[in-house]
Structure formats: structure tokens, C-alpha cells
Amino acid sequence: MYGLIGKMTAVAGQRDALISILLDGVSGMPGCLSYVVAQDPADADAIWITEVWDSQASHKASLSLPSVQAAIAQGKPLIAGFDQHIETAPVGGHGIAGPG
Amino acid sequence: MYGLIGKMTAVAGQRDALISILLDGVSGMPGCLSYVVAQDPADADAIWITEVWDSQASHKASLSLPSVQAAIAQGKPLIAGFDQHIETAPVGGHGIAGPG
């Protein structure tokens, strides 16, 4: 499996709007086993996204999906920066859904 | 919801053993919506754990479960250090299972 842990910073005051854009696009992504969008309680503009995919190829392919392309276009103006981008290799756990 | 993103370092050569201990204890934890154990591909001793709970109280209560206490006791000698401990407030996503 392929995993990502990322932190991004929204333009001030736009975190909720950015989160709803991110959540709009998360269902129906082939190979997506987990995609969690979270607020950072210590930073009013920060968002954490943790992802699990059945493969890196599935993740890469998802970036071309119309729904994801639309979310990227819509979300880009609300993003102030990308702070962390960590790749992982998930081994297992609870709540790893079947492929999306 | 309450989330955690943590990184720990296993004693050299003990990552696989530590991961299997961690995975043994993850099912049946009331309020656990997601618990993913992953290797860090860039560090042979590092483990990432990403968690989503229905509440911080559920997470705290889980630490007293016999299965979790046993995993902690078994795993402790194999842990070299805790590197990151990030609290989050998950908003939503895919693969957030029903309470464990």
C-alpha cells in the first residue's frame, strides 16, 4: 500500500471552504482506501490530510480524475502553502476501507 | 472527531516485530474510526501511526483496554523513541469506519 501524510496552510479565513472542496472530491477515487481531512487545532489555517492507497499508481491516476482536477482548480486559490509531504508504506490497521 | 499522527522509531531491526504488535491490538477499540500503521520508506526503523477516534475520551479510554495495555508492555522494549506526536481534528473523508 501507499500512504501520504500532508500538511497544507489555507489562505487566512479560508480553511473551512478549502476543507469542503477537499471532502467533495474524496469519494469514488479508485484504489483509495483511506482519505482523512483534518483541522490542526493548534493552527487556525492548517489542514492535515492522511491517505492510504492500494498502490502509488492508483494515487497518481487519481490526480487525473475530473473530480480531482476540479477540486484542485477550485482549491488552489485558497491554498497559501504546502508544509509537509510525507510518503509512507501502510502495513495494515483498522478503517482501511475497500477500494473507493 | 479526534485524530493523531505519530512517528516512532523502533530499536534497530525490530520494526516488523513492533508493527505486528501494534496491529494485533487495533481491532475492537471502542470509538476507533481509523488506525493505520505504516513503515517510513525513507527510514528503516521508523513507523507512522495515523488515528481517527470519535472523541478524545474514546482514545484516552482505549489506553486502559487489556489488549492495548498488553501491546504497550510487549512493544515498549522495541521502541527506541517517539519522534512526532500531532493532534488533529478530523472533519471527514473516506475510509473512516464505523466505531471499532
PDB file of N, CA and C in Angstrom, chain B residues 38-83:
ATOM      1  N   ALA B  38       2.067   2.326   9.449  1.00  0.00           N
ATOM      2  CA  ALA B  38       2.810   2.359   8.191  1.00  0.00           C
ATOM      3  C   ALA B  38       4.310   2.415   8.443  1.00  0.00           C
ATOM      4  N   GLN B  39       5.060   1.853   7.524  1.00  0.00           N
ATOM      5  CA  GLN B  39       6.508   1.993   7.523  1.00  0.00           C
ATOM      6  C   GLN B  39       6.864   3.334   6.894  1.00  0.00           C
ATOM      7  N   ASP B  40       8.023   3.867   7.306  1.00  0.00           N
ATOM      8  CA  ASP B  40       8.571   5.040   6.631  1.00  0.00           C
ATOM      9  C   ASP B  40       9.591   4.515   5.626  1.00  0.00           C
ATOM     10  N   PRO B  41       9.305   4.662   4.328  1.00  0.00           N
ATOM     11  CA  PRO B  41      10.217   4.091   3.320  1.00  0.00           C
ATOM     12  C   PRO B  41      11.609   4.717   3.360  1.00  0.00           C
ATOM     13  N   ALA B  42      11.707   5.914   3.958  1.00  0.00           N
ATOM     14  CA  ALA B  42      12.993   6.625   3.962  1.00  0.00           C
ATOM     15  C   ALA B  42      13.811   6.315   5.224  1.00  0.00           C
ATOM     16  N   ASP B  43      13.216   5.545   6.157  1.00  0.00           N
ATOM     17  CA  ASP B  43      13.923   5.253   7.417  1.00  0.00           C
ATOM     18  C   ASP B  43      13.533   3.857   7.878  1.00  0.00           C
ATOM     19  N   ALA B  44      14.487   2.937   7.837  1.00  0.00           N
ATOM     20  CA  ALA B  44      14.194   1.509   8.061  1.00  0.00           C
ATOM     21  C   ALA B  44      13.697   1.206   9.468  1.00  0.00           C
ATOM     22  N   ASP B  45      13.860   2.159  10.395  1.00  0.00           N
ATOM     23  CA  ASP B  45      13.413   1.906  11.768  1.00  0.00           C
ATOM     24  C   ASP B  45      12.161   2.696  12.130  1.00  0.00           C
ATOM     25  N   ALA B  46      11.661   3.532  11.215  1.00  0.00           N
ATOM     26  CA  ALA B  46      10.577   4.456  11.575  1.00  0.00           C
ATOM     27  C   ALA B  46       9.187   3.932  11.206  1.00  0.00           C
ATOM     28  N   ILE B  47       8.247   4.228  12.089  1.00  0.00           N
ATOM     29  CA  ILE B  47       6.845   3.826  11.940  1.00  0.00           C
ATOM     30  C   ILE B  47       5.953   5.064  12.077  1.00  0.00           C
ATOM     31  N   TRP B  48       4.978   5.184  11.183  1.00  0.00           N
ATOM     32  CA  TRP B  48       3.983   6.242  11.283  1.00  0.00           C
ATOM     33  C   TRP B  48       2.644   5.616  11.685  1.00  0.00           C
ATOM     34  N   ILE B  49       1.959   6.220  12.618  1.00  0.00           N
ATOM     35  CA  ILE B  49       0.619   5.758  13.004  1.00  0.00           C
ATOM     36  C   ILE B  49      -0.337   6.935  12.854  1.00  0.00           C
ATOM     37  N   THR B  50      -1.388   6.753  12.075  1.00  0.00           N
ATOM     38  CA  THR B  50      -2.404   7.803  11.929  1.00  0.00           C
ATOM     39  C   THR B  50      -3.730   7.258  12.453  1.00  0.00           C
ATOM     40  N   GLU B  51      -4.355   8.032  13.304  1.00  0.00           N
ATOM     41  CA  GLU B  51      -5.546   7.568  14.010  1.00  0.00           C
ATOM     42  C   GLU B  51      -6.688   8.569  13.896  1.00  0.00           C
ATOM     43  N   VAL B  52      -7.918   8.018  13.866  1.00  0.00           N
ATOM     44  CA  VAL B  52      -9.125   8.851  13.968  1.00  0.00           C
ATOM     45  C   VAL B  52     -10.039   8.190  14.994  1.00  0.00           C
ATOM     46  N   TRP B  53     -10.483   8.987  15.974  1.00  0.00           N
ATOM     47  CA  TRP B  53     -11.377   8.492  17.024  1.00  0.00           C
ATOM     48  C   TRP B  53     -12.651   9.322  17.019  1.00  0.00           C
ATOM     49  N   ASP B  54     -13.726   8.731  17.518  1.00  0.00           N
ATOM     50  CA  ASP B  54     -14.953   9.534  17.548  1.00  0.00           C
ATOM     51  C   ASP B  54     -14.821  10.647  18.597  1.00  0.00           C
ATOM     52  N   SER B  55     -13.927  10.470  19.578  1.00  0.00           N
ATOM     53  CA  SER B  55     -13.689  11.539  20.574  1.00  0.00           C
ATOM     54  C   SER B  55     -12.344  11.312  21.252  1.00  0.00           C
ATOM     55  N   GLN B  56     -11.828  12.364  21.871  1.00  0.00           N
ATOM     56  CA  GLN B  56     -10.566  12.228  22.615  1.00  0.00           C
ATOM     57  C   GLN B  56     -10.774  11.300  23.813  1.00  0.00           C
ATOM     58  N   ALA B  57     -11.969  11.328  24.369  1.00  0.00           N
ATOM     59  CA  ALA B  57     -12.271  10.465  25.526  1.00  0.00           C
ATOM     60  C   ALA B  57     -12.158   8.989  25.135  1.00  0.00           C
ATOM     61  N   SER B  58     -12.642   8.651  23.922  1.00  0.00           N
ATOM     62  CA  SER B  58     -12.551   7.253  23.468  1.00  0.00           C
ATOM     63  C   SER B  58     -11.092   6.849  23.330  1.00  0.00           C
ATOM     64  N   HIS B  59     -10.279   7.756  22.791  1.00  0.00           N
ATOM     65  CA  HIS B  59      -8.865   7.434  22.654  1.00  0.00           C
ATOM     66  C   HIS B  59      -8.245   7.206  24.022  1.00  0.00           C
ATOM     67  N   LYS B  60      -8.536   8.127  24.950  1.00  0.00           N
ATOM     68  CA  LYS B  60      -7.952   8.019  26.291  1.00  0.00           C
ATOM     69  C   LYS B  60      -8.394   6.694  26.939  1.00  0.00           C
ATOM     70  N   ALA B  61      -9.664   6.349  26.801  1.00  0.00           N
ATOM     71  CA  ALA B  61     -10.177   5.111  27.414  1.00  0.00           C
ATOM     72  C   ALA B  61      -9.497   3.885  26.802  1.00  0.00           C
ATOM     73  N   SER B  62      -9.148   3.983  25.531  1.00  0.00           N
ATOM     74  CA  SER B  62      -8.550   2.804  24.874  1.00  0.00           C
ATOM     75  C   SER B  62      -7.230   2.415  25.516  1.00  0.00           C
ATOM     76  N   LEU B  63      -6.559   3.401  26.104  1.00  0.00           N
ATOM     77  CA  LEU B  63      -5.238   3.129  26.688  1.00  0.00           C
ATOM     78  C   LEU B  63      -5.342   2.211  27.909  1.00  0.00           C
ATOM     79  N   SER B  64      -6.565   2.060  28.421  1.00  0.00           N
ATOM     80  CA  SER B  64      -6.756   1.181  29.584  1.00  0.00           C
ATOM     81  C   SER B  64      -7.255  -0.205  29.183  1.00  0.00           C
ATOM     82  N   LEU B  65      -7.542  -0.401  27.927  1.00  0.00           N
ATOM     83  CA  LEU B  65      -8.028  -1.717  27.489  1.00  0.00           C
ATOM     84  C   LEU B  65      -6.938  -2.781  27.722  1.00  0.00           C
ATOM     85  N   PRO B  66      -7.312  -3.944  28.199  1.00  0.00           N
ATOM     86  CA  PRO B  66      -6.316  -5.002  28.408  1.00  0.00           C
ATOM     87  C   PRO B  66      -5.473  -5.281  27.159  1.00  0.00           C
ATOM     88  N   SER B  67      -6.130  -5.289  25.979  1.00  0.00           N
ATOM     89  CA  SER B  67      -5.390  -5.606  24.744  1.00  0.00           C
ATOM     90  C   SER B  67      -4.350  -4.523  24.449  1.00  0.00           C
ATOM     91  N   VAL B  68      -4.716  -3.266  24.748  1.00  0.00           N
ATOM     92  CA  VAL B  68      -3.786  -2.164  24.477  1.00  0.00           C
ATOM     93  C   VAL B  68      -2.676  -2.149  25.526  1.00  0.00           C
ATOM     94  N   GLN B  69      -3.053  -2.410  26.788  1.00  0.00           N
ATOM     95  CA  GLN B  69      -2.041  -2.487  27.844  1.00  0.00           C
ATOM     96  C   GLN B  69      -1.023  -3.584  27.520  1.00  0.00           C
ATOM     97  N   ALA B  70      -1.523  -4.696  27.008  1.00  0.00           N
ATOM     98  CA  ALA B  70      -0.623  -5.818  26.668  1.00  0.00           C
ATOM     99  C   ALA B  70       0.296  -5.425  25.518  1.00  0.00           C
ATOM    100  N   ALA B  71      -0.281  -4.730  24.532  1.00  0.00           N
ATOM    101  CA  ALA B  71       0.534  -4.313  23.376  1.00  0.00           C
ATOM    102  C   ALA B  71       1.601  -3.314  23.816  1.00  0.00           C
ATOM    103  N   ILE B  72       1.232  -2.406  24.708  1.00  0.00           N
ATOM    104  CA  ILE B  72       2.203  -1.413  25.196  1.00  0.00           C
ATOM    105  C   ILE B  72       3.343  -2.112  25.926  1.00  0.00           C
ATOM    106  N   ALA B  73       2.984  -3.062  26.790  1.00  0.00           N
ATOM    107  CA  ALA B  73       4.018  -3.769  27.562  1.00  0.00           C
ATOM    108  C   ALA B  73       4.935  -4.558  26.632  1.00  0.00           C
ATOM    109  N   GLN B  74       4.326  -5.211  25.642  1.00  0.00           N
ATOM    110  CA  GLN B  74       5.092  -6.045  24.708  1.00  0.00           C
ATOM    111  C   GLN B  74       5.960  -5.182  23.790  1.00  0.00           C
ATOM    112  N   GLY B  75       5.387  -4.034  23.390  1.00  0.00           N
ATOM    113  CA  GLY B  75       6.074  -3.188  22.400  1.00  0.00           C
ATOM    114  C   GLY B  75       7.153  -2.306  22.989  1.00  0.00           C
ATOM    115  N   LYS B  76       6.998  -1.922  24.235  1.00  0.00           N
ATOM    116  CA  LYS B  76       7.897  -0.922  24.847  1.00  0.00           C
ATOM    117  C   LYS B  76       9.384  -1.240  24.639  1.00  0.00           C
ATOM    118  N   PRO B  77       9.821  -2.475  24.870  1.00  0.00           N
ATOM    119  CA  PRO B  77      11.254  -2.760  24.722  1.00  0.00           C
ATOM    120  C   PRO B  77      11.752  -2.604  23.288  1.00  0.00           C
ATOM    121  N   LEU B  78      10.823  -2.585  22.339  1.00  0.00           N
ATOM    122  CA  LEU B  78      11.214  -2.492  20.921  1.00  0.00           C
ATOM    123  C   LEU B  78      11.166  -1.061  20.402  1.00  0.00           C
ATOM    124  N   ILE B  79      10.794  -0.118  21.278  1.00  0.00           N
ATOM    125  CA  ILE B  79      10.671   1.289  20.858  1.00  0.00           C
ATOM    126  C   ILE B  79      11.928   2.058  21.270  1.00  0.00           C
ATOM    127  N   ALA B  80      12.576   2.684  20.296  1.00  0.00           N
ATOM    128  CA  ALA B  80      13.776   3.480  20.597  1.00  0.00           C
ATOM    129  C   ALA B  80      13.400   4.925  20.897  1.00  0.00           C
ATOM    130  N   GLY B  81      12.282   5.395  20.318  1.00  0.00           N
ATOM    131  CA  GLY B  81      11.912   6.789  20.594  1.00  0.00           C
ATOM    132  C   GLY B  81      10.622   7.200  19.919  1.00  0.00           C
ATOM    133  N   PHE B  82      10.056   8.296  20.413  1.00  0.00           N
ATOM    134  CA  PHE B  82       8.850   8.891  19.815  1.00  0.00           C
ATOM    135  C   PHE B  82       9.273  10.210  19.178  1.00  0.00           C
ATOM    136  N   ASP B  83       9.051  10.341  17.887  1.00  0.00           N
ATOM    137  CA  ASP B  83       9.614  11.491  17.174  1.00  0.00           C
ATOM    138  C   ASP B  83       8.604  12.598  16.922  1.00  0.00           C
TER     139      ASP B  83
END
